[in-house]
């Protein structure tokens, strides 16, 4: 599997190929913790937030919310403790970038978290990792121990007045806990149900205290932003999408992997056909899900010759979105009815059951998919599925309902023949 | 207290709670203390502690659940409501080796059906079943974050990626 940068110097992936890249020694030999030192000795918390704002860094977990703005929502005068929580509950189908960041460069995450903790005044911080990634929790625990022993974590970090702790925490198998408020519920020892927003976590998050929840990829971008300056980082990408982005490429390409691309990389066709080594077995490209299972599926003819730029604005213009960067490539042999059924089963399994539209809606959708797959498809079933999606989208408590609806709505719109085919088997259409 | 709460559950499931409370070695107790020390609120340690109980007792059995309630100063129902929410927590026994084959899209299109068929054929069970000798349980699970190295399966906490039927044979045959 490929791991590396294309079209730019690697930032977040700069050290992943070094021997013992996970060790403090190697990390420090390659400039590690210099940004933390710079922040603690020469910058105020407001300076840090200002640099992150200038960087145009947007949350890499999927929602794409500007990170500097999120940080600035934390009230400065609150008497409550503040928390930085790293969302390492990477569960979006097609996404596996955070895994390699933590496996190969755990100190980069620790440094990013400590810079965030300094900017926000947080003394206690947690890394919430999905339970299946147990080996990564072990890697992080060892890295935290190394950092603590070297005076980079805990009391009086680097001899300054700043003290902050980072702890690992384990999930136990629940996609919903990647949603930030559900993650906080889970971290408090409850079922992973999302919470009403507002109040947003920045005001009332973990233990009802001001909390910032950021994805692994977001936090690991911070040391480079401090090192090179917010404006220089932003210029690597586009005006509104600063810096670089990791894309997890899977499916029918010759070279799957984690690719670091500058935001605004031009263009998606070249990325698939050249950078990813082209289509596996020389088969025809049929569809791409570019941003994790929740985003709109794209047809090959929306990509080939269409010059789709790979950033937040470019992908929206191209008919989908960046999401988590989980880039799933499918060739002509894939039946989009089957692939959409597979994803709908995922959302049904992962719906937390808290609100009715999502819990019942995803269950009914799977029932309709199964009936069609078993030869009982009726001509009106496509409309029935769209109606069900309409009753979930925008009407569920958290974005999981939307995420369950969009793949179906876009698949029916863009691959109607793959759905119609299953209804015709019955001779009814 | 606990028996009464279980009895009025709307979805009645016969659960024999018993009076037994699990006990653990001093090493395990120390490990539990190290997790509790991370949080200002004890309840936050519920998931890490459940994994420890599960590791020590095979699954979250009634004495294990009673232990967690006592240790965390919670009610039995507080423990059960969390235990039944998360897919990695087992409230019924599983085999010594829990083989979890990823069935989500990237694995699906890269050969998961063949891997599942091979694993199940080799063990003579269907997904969701345990072999008669209690050694193996096979489950189909949702995305495990190995999409670039699909198809894959996880045994316990160990990832096995880029699978072929021959590689599956090697892995299973090498288990002690």
XYZ file of C-alpha atoms in Angstrom:
605
model
C 0.000 0.000 0.000
C 1.271 3.468 -0.962
C 1.786 6.177 1.657
C 3.133 9.523 0.548
C 2.620 12.951 -0.950
C 1.859 13.832 -4.570
C 2.102 17.356 -5.959
C 3.648 18.838 -2.800
C 6.277 18.259 -0.174
C 4.898 15.872 2.448
C 3.871 17.638 5.658
C 1.874 15.237 7.785
C 3.453 12.284 6.022
C 6.996 13.710 6.165
C 8.313 11.115 8.611
C 6.193 8.041 7.939
C 8.888 6.181 5.991
C 11.693 6.712 8.506
C 12.850 3.779 10.543
C 11.407 3.986 14.088
C 9.327 6.960 12.981
C 7.110 6.379 16.018
C 9.947 7.072 18.468
C 10.570 10.363 20.241
C 14.202 10.282 19.202
C 13.474 10.140 15.485
C 10.661 12.664 15.825
C 12.932 15.166 17.530
C 15.792 14.540 15.075
C 13.390 15.718 12.351
C 12.220 18.894 14.013
C 9.676 17.378 16.365
C 8.380 19.462 19.289
C 10.064 22.607 17.903
C 6.615 24.074 17.250
C 5.518 23.343 20.806
C 8.663 25.045 22.083
C 8.035 28.036 19.825
C 4.445 28.317 21.066
C 5.321 28.019 24.746
C 8.220 30.455 24.637
C 7.193 33.121 22.151
C 3.451 33.041 21.431
C 0.311 33.879 23.380
C -2.737 31.596 23.160
C -4.424 34.230 20.978
C -1.419 34.268 18.636
C -1.809 30.518 18.163
C -5.514 30.770 17.385
C -4.785 33.625 15.003
C -2.195 31.543 13.088
C -4.619 28.635 12.810
C -7.299 31.005 11.505
C -4.887 32.365 8.887
C -4.022 28.824 7.789
C -7.613 28.259 6.549
C -7.399 24.798 8.090
C -10.791 23.118 8.021
C -11.812 20.167 10.165
C -10.640 16.989 8.457
C -13.102 14.640 10.138
C -15.755 15.256 7.519
C -17.703 18.404 8.342
C -14.952 20.796 7.185
C -15.645 23.468 9.804
C -12.853 26.111 10.077
C -10.631 24.972 12.942
C -9.449 28.401 14.105
C -13.032 29.562 14.385
C -13.984 26.468 16.384
C -11.170 27.193 18.812
C -12.177 30.838 19.151
C -15.655 29.815 20.375
C -14.197 28.530 23.647
C -15.005 31.162 26.289
C -11.842 32.611 27.783
C -13.401 33.655 31.087
C -15.045 30.342 31.955
C -14.113 29.175 35.455
C -14.599 25.550 34.368
C -11.753 23.300 33.249
C -11.329 23.076 29.494
C -10.687 19.991 27.414
C -9.185 19.124 24.057
C -10.504 15.819 22.768
C -8.967 14.155 19.745
C -11.485 12.287 17.635
C -9.654 9.118 16.577
C -12.868 7.137 16.193
C -12.116 6.714 12.502
C -15.081 4.665 11.283
C -16.320 6.253 8.074
C -16.227 3.476 5.462
C -13.317 4.057 3.092
C -11.286 6.109 5.588
C -8.025 4.897 7.126
C -5.659 7.907 7.178
C -5.750 8.569 10.942
C -4.685 5.008 11.532
C -1.384 5.496 9.687
C -0.768 8.930 11.212
C -1.042 7.435 14.703
C 0.836 4.262 13.838
C 3.785 6.010 12.174
C 3.918 9.411 13.852
C 2.215 9.388 17.276
C 4.309 12.282 18.586
C 2.991 14.537 15.824
C -0.486 14.049 17.297
C 0.737 14.666 20.840
C 2.478 17.863 19.773
C -0.618 19.058 17.907
C -2.814 18.340 20.925
C -0.503 20.165 23.307
C -0.437 23.229 21.060
C -4.240 23.163 20.964
C -4.321 22.671 24.736
C -2.069 25.698 25.206
C -4.202 27.835 22.891
C -7.372 26.894 24.776
C -6.011 26.599 28.304
C -6.777 22.890 28.644
C -5.062 20.927 31.402
C -6.571 17.547 30.564
C -6.979 16.077 27.104
C -8.194 12.779 25.718
C -7.562 10.802 22.550
C -10.766 8.863 21.843
C -9.698 5.964 19.622
C -12.078 3.394 18.172
C -11.893 0.147 20.116
C -10.844 -1.906 17.110
C -7.635 0.167 16.857
C -6.301 -1.330 20.110
C -2.764 -1.572 18.724
C -2.796 2.169 18.079
C -3.818 2.862 21.665
C -0.771 0.854 22.749
C 1.440 2.883 20.376
C -0.025 6.148 21.678
C 0.392 5.064 25.310
C 4.061 4.293 24.722
C 4.583 7.636 22.946
C 2.835 9.500 25.784
C 5.084 7.752 28.282
C 8.166 8.788 26.277
C 6.973 12.387 26.091
C 6.216 12.462 29.830
C 9.675 11.138 30.662
C 11.249 13.813 28.456
C 9.367 16.656 30.133
C 7.190 17.273 27.081
C 3.961 16.289 28.797
C 2.547 16.702 32.286
C 3.718 19.341 34.743
C 5.746 22.383 33.641
C 6.226 21.340 30.038
C 9.684 22.251 28.669
C 10.362 24.067 31.925
C 7.570 26.608 31.366
C 4.533 27.332 33.521
C 2.308 25.365 31.143
C 1.077 21.992 32.419
C -1.178 19.645 30.497
C -1.900 15.916 30.372
C -3.020 13.716 27.488
C -4.712 10.357 28.057
C -5.873 7.667 25.666
C -9.444 6.429 25.808
C -11.003 3.477 24.010
C -14.289 3.260 22.165
C -15.980 -0.111 21.842
C -17.395 -0.357 18.347
C -19.872 2.362 17.402
C -19.682 4.538 14.268
C -21.932 7.139 15.888
C -19.188 7.982 18.392
C -17.365 9.769 15.576
C -20.095 12.432 15.872
C -18.595 14.864 18.365
C -21.433 15.043 20.883
C -21.964 11.274 20.806
C -18.231 10.900 21.362
C -18.497 13.069 24.467
C -21.437 11.011 25.758
C -19.362 7.893 25.251
C -16.345 9.465 26.962
C -18.555 10.220 29.954
C -19.382 6.519 30.194
C -22.832 6.612 28.611
C -24.355 5.082 25.502
C -23.023 6.909 22.456
C -26.080 9.072 21.846
C -25.617 12.489 20.238
C -26.695 15.580 22.164
C -28.668 18.648 21.221
C -26.643 21.518 19.732
C -26.593 24.275 20.935
C -25.022 24.364 23.408
C -22.008 23.494 21.294
C -19.156 21.548 22.905
C -17.018 24.706 22.848
C -19.348 26.076 25.531
C -20.661 22.930 27.178
C -18.925 19.725 26.151
C -17.163 17.087 28.211
C -18.504 17.150 31.794
C -20.472 20.259 30.745
C -17.189 22.153 30.346
C -15.772 24.006 27.320
C -14.385 21.364 24.951
C -12.877 21.291 21.504
C -13.197 18.043 19.565
C -10.846 17.766 16.578
C -9.989 14.950 14.211
C -6.499 13.368 14.235
C -5.653 14.806 10.821
C -6.733 18.288 11.937
C -4.582 18.253 15.069
C -1.567 16.787 13.282
C -1.664 19.712 10.821
C -1.141 22.208 13.647
C 2.622 21.742 14.281
C 3.357 22.518 10.611
C 1.093 25.574 10.701
C 3.057 26.931 13.665
C 6.397 26.050 12.078
C 5.770 27.627 8.673
C 3.198 30.254 9.682
C -0.524 30.212 8.960
C -0.312 32.130 5.689
C 2.400 29.913 4.201
C 0.367 26.823 5.140
C -2.762 28.259 3.568
C -0.906 29.013 0.331
C -0.140 25.327 -0.142
C -3.830 24.950 -0.813
C -6.499 27.344 -1.983
C -7.909 30.492 -0.445
C -10.741 28.771 1.392
C -9.196 25.296 1.734
C -5.759 25.755 3.199
C -2.877 23.325 3.275
C -2.811 19.673 2.335
C -5.336 16.861 2.711
C -4.944 13.128 3.186
C -6.960 10.912 0.888
C -7.532 7.251 1.766
C -7.750 5.460 -1.564
C -9.344 2.020 -1.782
C -11.140 -0.176 -4.286
C -10.300 -0.934 -7.886
C -7.034 0.963 -8.426
C -3.547 -0.463 -8.876
C -2.078 1.537 -6.018
C -4.419 2.046 -3.063
C -3.057 3.986 -0.113
C -2.908 7.210 1.837
C -2.134 10.183 -0.412
C -1.260 13.642 0.820
C -2.335 16.154 -1.822
C -2.321 19.930 -1.782
C -5.856 21.271 -1.469
C -7.062 22.153 -4.945
C -5.118 19.323 -6.593
C -5.848 19.250 -10.297
C -7.540 16.998 -11.184
C -9.406 13.889 -10.037
C -9.067 11.999 -13.328
C -5.276 12.382 -13.288
C -5.243 11.359 -9.646
C -7.023 8.075 -10.360
C -5.470 7.231 -13.701
C -1.862 8.250 -12.984
C -1.142 8.819 -9.290
C -3.130 5.818 -8.087
C -1.690 3.679 -10.863
C -4.837 3.512 -12.966
C -7.676 1.036 -12.838
C -7.029 -2.443 -11.488
C -6.875 -5.027 -14.272
C -7.409 -2.327 -16.903
C -11.176 -2.316 -16.330
C -13.366 0.715 -16.932
C -14.019 3.266 -14.186
C -17.683 3.283 -13.220
C -18.064 5.288 -10.014
C -16.171 7.060 -7.248
C -17.249 7.853 -3.712
C -14.672 10.572 -3.014
C -15.194 11.506 0.638
C -16.187 8.476 2.670
C -19.428 6.518 2.349
C -21.644 9.443 3.357
C -21.034 11.692 0.355
C -22.690 11.697 -3.070
C -21.473 8.979 -5.424
C -20.004 10.278 -8.703
C -20.357 8.778 -12.173
C -17.246 8.243 -14.269
C -18.512 10.839 -16.756
C -18.600 13.435 -13.972
C -14.857 12.854 -13.561
C -13.342 11.946 -16.953
C -12.515 15.135 -18.854
C -14.282 17.251 -16.254
C -11.259 18.726 -14.484
C -12.593 18.167 -10.950
C -10.393 20.039 -8.491
C -9.797 18.184 -5.242
C -10.747 20.600 -2.471
C -13.931 21.618 -0.660
C -15.220 23.961 -3.375
C -13.970 21.885 -6.305
C -15.722 18.729 -5.188
C -18.991 20.515 -4.480
C -18.815 21.947 -7.993
C -18.082 18.441 -9.261
C -21.199 17.052 -7.566
C -19.953 15.594 -4.278
C -17.863 16.673 -1.275
C -14.540 16.143 0.484
C -16.037 14.554 3.605
C -13.358 12.513 5.339
C -11.367 11.925 2.131
C -12.281 8.229 1.977
C -11.877 7.749 -1.782
C -13.539 4.538 -2.974
C -13.014 3.665 -6.645
C -15.355 1.208 -8.352
C -15.028 -0.400 -11.754
C -17.603 -1.548 -14.292
C -18.206 -4.857 -12.497
C -19.794 -3.172 -9.469
C -23.569 -3.064 -9.336
C -24.409 0.299 -7.748
C -27.661 -1.161 -6.389
C -25.564 -3.729 -4.513
C -22.972 -1.196 -3.323
C -25.704 1.128 -2.075
C -27.428 -1.763 -0.320
C -24.122 -2.560 1.386
C -23.776 0.999 2.684
C -27.415 1.153 3.772
C -26.883 -1.992 5.842
C -23.931 -0.193 7.422
C -26.047 2.822 8.422
C -28.837 0.615 9.705
C -26.353 -1.238 11.903
C -24.746 1.979 13.120
C -27.886 4.050 13.731
C -27.799 4.604 17.481
C -31.559 4.304 17.865
C -31.979 7.636 19.601
C -34.315 9.276 17.071
C -37.145 7.681 15.140
C -36.495 8.863 11.550
C -33.003 7.380 11.486
C -33.672 4.246 13.530
C -36.851 3.242 11.699
C -35.966 4.767 8.341
C -32.671 2.953 7.880
C -34.344 -0.299 8.943
C -37.126 0.113 6.378
C -34.630 1.031 3.681
C -32.703 -2.183 4.293
C -35.972 -4.140 4.167
C -36.813 -2.637 0.770
C -33.284 -3.272 -0.541
C -33.469 -6.899 0.592
C -36.871 -7.461 -0.925
C -35.655 -6.106 -4.264
C -32.453 -8.169 -4.054
C -34.563 -11.279 -3.416
C -36.532 -10.716 -6.626
C -39.529 -9.011 -5.046
C -38.843 -5.574 -6.525
C -41.874 -3.495 -7.469
C -41.878 -0.636 -9.989
C -42.757 1.875 -7.269
C -39.879 0.809 -4.998
C -37.420 3.440 -6.233
C -39.889 6.169 -5.345
C -40.548 4.437 -2.010
C -36.835 4.559 -1.197
C -36.635 8.231 -2.146
C -39.650 8.960 0.081
C -38.008 7.144 2.977
C -34.798 9.134 2.453
C -36.821 12.331 2.351
C -38.295 11.436 5.734
C -34.826 10.942 7.224
C -32.755 13.690 5.617
C -32.846 16.870 7.684
C -35.306 15.288 10.101
C -32.993 13.156 12.180
C -31.366 14.258 15.423
C -27.796 14.168 14.120
C -26.070 13.989 10.722
C -26.059 10.177 10.618
C -29.539 10.289 9.086
C -28.352 12.612 6.322
C -25.300 10.427 5.799
C -27.575 7.415 5.326
C -29.812 9.218 2.831
C -27.280 10.883 0.543
C -25.673 7.718 -0.871
C -29.103 6.361 -1.805
C -30.462 9.588 -3.258
C -27.346 10.152 -5.360
C -27.106 6.513 -6.470
C -30.724 6.445 -7.645
C -30.280 9.750 -9.470
C -26.948 8.915 -11.079
C -27.269 5.170 -11.662
C -31.003 4.672 -12.293
C -30.260 1.793 -14.685
C -28.644 -0.243 -11.911
C -31.817 0.044 -9.838
C -34.209 -0.435 -12.749
C -32.385 -3.616 -13.743
C -33.359 -5.292 -10.479
C -36.988 -4.340 -10.895
C -37.021 -5.662 -14.463
C -35.922 -9.109 -13.334
C -39.450 -9.467 -12.099
C -40.818 -8.493 -15.459
C -42.683 -5.665 -13.838
C -41.067 -2.671 -15.433
C -32.229 -4.052 43.677
C -30.801 -5.464 40.500
C -33.238 -8.358 40.154
C -36.196 -6.021 40.467
C -34.907 -3.688 37.757
C -34.296 -6.542 35.348
C -37.784 -7.935 35.926
C -39.550 -4.768 34.856
C -37.610 -4.422 31.597
C -40.141 -3.946 28.792
C -38.167 -6.293 26.561
C -38.203 -9.143 28.981
C -35.108 -11.263 28.803
C -34.602 -13.931 31.417
C -31.360 -12.953 33.091
C -30.055 -14.818 36.069
C -28.159 -12.127 37.914
C -27.224 -14.203 40.936
C -25.362 -12.807 43.893
C -21.851 -13.514 42.711
C -19.451 -10.616 42.196
C -16.317 -11.254 40.146
C -12.915 -10.719 41.745
C -9.575 -10.082 40.091
C -5.887 -10.384 40.872
C -3.994 -7.453 42.355
C -2.308 -6.849 38.977
C -5.664 -6.516 37.266
C -6.937 -4.291 40.087
C -3.890 -2.065 39.604
C -4.596 -1.882 35.879
C -8.181 -0.870 36.669
C -6.942 1.805 39.081
C -4.663 3.220 36.372
C -7.686 3.722 34.112
C -9.807 5.255 36.860
C -7.000 7.750 37.564
C -7.399 9.270 34.089
C -10.833 10.755 34.658
C -12.423 13.253 37.060
C -15.628 11.177 36.843
C -15.447 7.441 37.593
C -18.112 6.476 35.087
C -15.860 7.590 32.216
C -13.735 4.495 32.805
C -16.637 2.170 31.987
C -15.453 1.123 28.502
C -11.794 0.474 29.398
C -12.948 -1.499 32.437
C -15.427 -3.516 30.407
C -12.640 -4.581 28.064
C -10.596 -5.736 31.057
C -13.514 -7.731 32.508
C -14.169 -9.199 29.079
C -10.524 -10.168 28.662
C -10.409 -11.807 32.103
C -13.785 -13.573 31.976
C -14.334 -14.182 28.247
C -17.421 -11.968 28.099
C -19.467 -9.622 30.273
C -21.108 -12.231 32.459
C -23.352 -11.475 35.420
C -20.599 -11.556 38.073
C -18.443 -9.326 35.837
C -21.283 -6.848 35.405
C -21.940 -6.900 39.163
C -18.253 -6.177 39.733
C -18.350 -3.178 37.366
C -21.448 -1.783 39.072
C -19.813 -2.077 42.453
C -16.439 -0.714 41.346
C -17.931 2.265 39.521
C -20.705 2.913 42.075
C -23.355 2.464 39.432
C -26.534 0.404 39.101
C -26.558 -2.907 37.256
C -28.775 -1.312 34.597
C -26.245 1.474 34.036
C -23.718 -1.192 33.133
C -26.104 -3.179 30.945
C -27.300 -0.156 28.985
C -23.721 0.594 27.974
C -22.755 -3.052 27.443
C -25.621 -3.580 25.011
C -24.856 -0.456 22.958
C -21.348 -1.209 21.703
C -20.642 -3.943 19.187
C -17.301 -5.007 20.685
C -18.764 -5.820 24.074
C -20.007 -9.384 24.322
C -22.870 -10.149 26.666
C -22.872 -13.812 25.621
C -19.892 -16.172 25.354
C -17.791 -16.091 22.185
C -15.141 -18.509 20.942
C -11.534 -18.321 22.063
C -10.752 -16.744 18.697
C -13.294 -14.200 17.536
C -12.845 -13.894 13.779
C -14.395 -10.677 12.511
C -14.548 -10.344 8.747
C -15.075 -6.804 7.449
C -18.081 -6.760 5.105
C -18.315 -3.050 4.228
C -18.003 -1.688 0.707
C -14.249 -1.569 -0.005
C -13.718 -5.063 1.406
C -16.913 -6.260 -0.289
C -15.749 -5.269 -3.770
C -12.189 -6.504 -3.149
C -13.145 -10.089 -2.318
C -14.811 -10.300 1.095
C -17.485 -12.796 -0.036
C -14.781 -15.310 -1.020
C -12.934 -14.828 2.259
C -16.089 -15.273 4.337
C -17.010 -18.391 2.388
C -13.529 -19.793 2.876
C -13.386 -19.092 6.612
C -16.857 -20.481 7.212
C -16.241 -23.517 5.015
C -13.008 -24.296 6.798
C -14.598 -24.069 10.229
C -17.934 -25.595 9.269
C -20.005 -22.744 10.704
C -22.022 -19.794 9.459
C -21.418 -16.124 10.364
C -22.664 -15.526 13.900
C -21.935 -19.105 15.006
C -19.309 -20.670 17.250
C -17.599 -24.004 16.608
C -18.700 -26.869 18.844
C -15.316 -26.954 20.579
C -15.675 -23.256 21.490
C -12.485 -22.288 19.673
C -13.822 -20.083 16.904
C -16.628 -17.574 16.464
C -17.118 -15.960 13.054
C -18.815 -12.582 12.738
C -19.352 -10.240 9.826
C -18.588 -6.712 10.999
C -18.710 -3.184 9.599
C -15.712 -1.177 8.339
C -12.534 -1.697 10.376
C -10.448 0.963 8.605
C -8.353 -1.332 6.417
C -9.933 -0.344 3.124
C -6.595 0.146 1.351
C -5.510 -3.362 2.325
C -8.816 -5.109 1.640
C -10.066 -7.733 2.140
C -9.278 -8.081 5.820
C -10.343 -9.705 9.052
C -9.583 -9.151 12.698
C -8.962 -11.959 15.186
C -9.329 -10.602 18.679
C -7.488 -7.293 18.321
C -5.088 -8.423 15.564
C -5.479 -7.107 12.010
C -4.906 -9.463 9.070
C -4.936 -7.663 5.734
C -4.570 -8.172 1.974
C -6.151 -11.604 2.417
C -6.331 -14.522 0.052
C -7.818 -17.938 0.904
C -4.255 -19.331 1.162
C -3.281 -16.582 3.587
C -6.405 -17.254 5.657
C -5.341 -20.911 5.903
C -1.883 -19.905 7.107
C -3.302 -17.555 9.723
C -5.863 -19.995 11.096
C -3.502 -22.961 11.056
C -0.874 -21.003 12.978
C -3.201 -20.249 15.902
C -2.200 -22.127 19.069
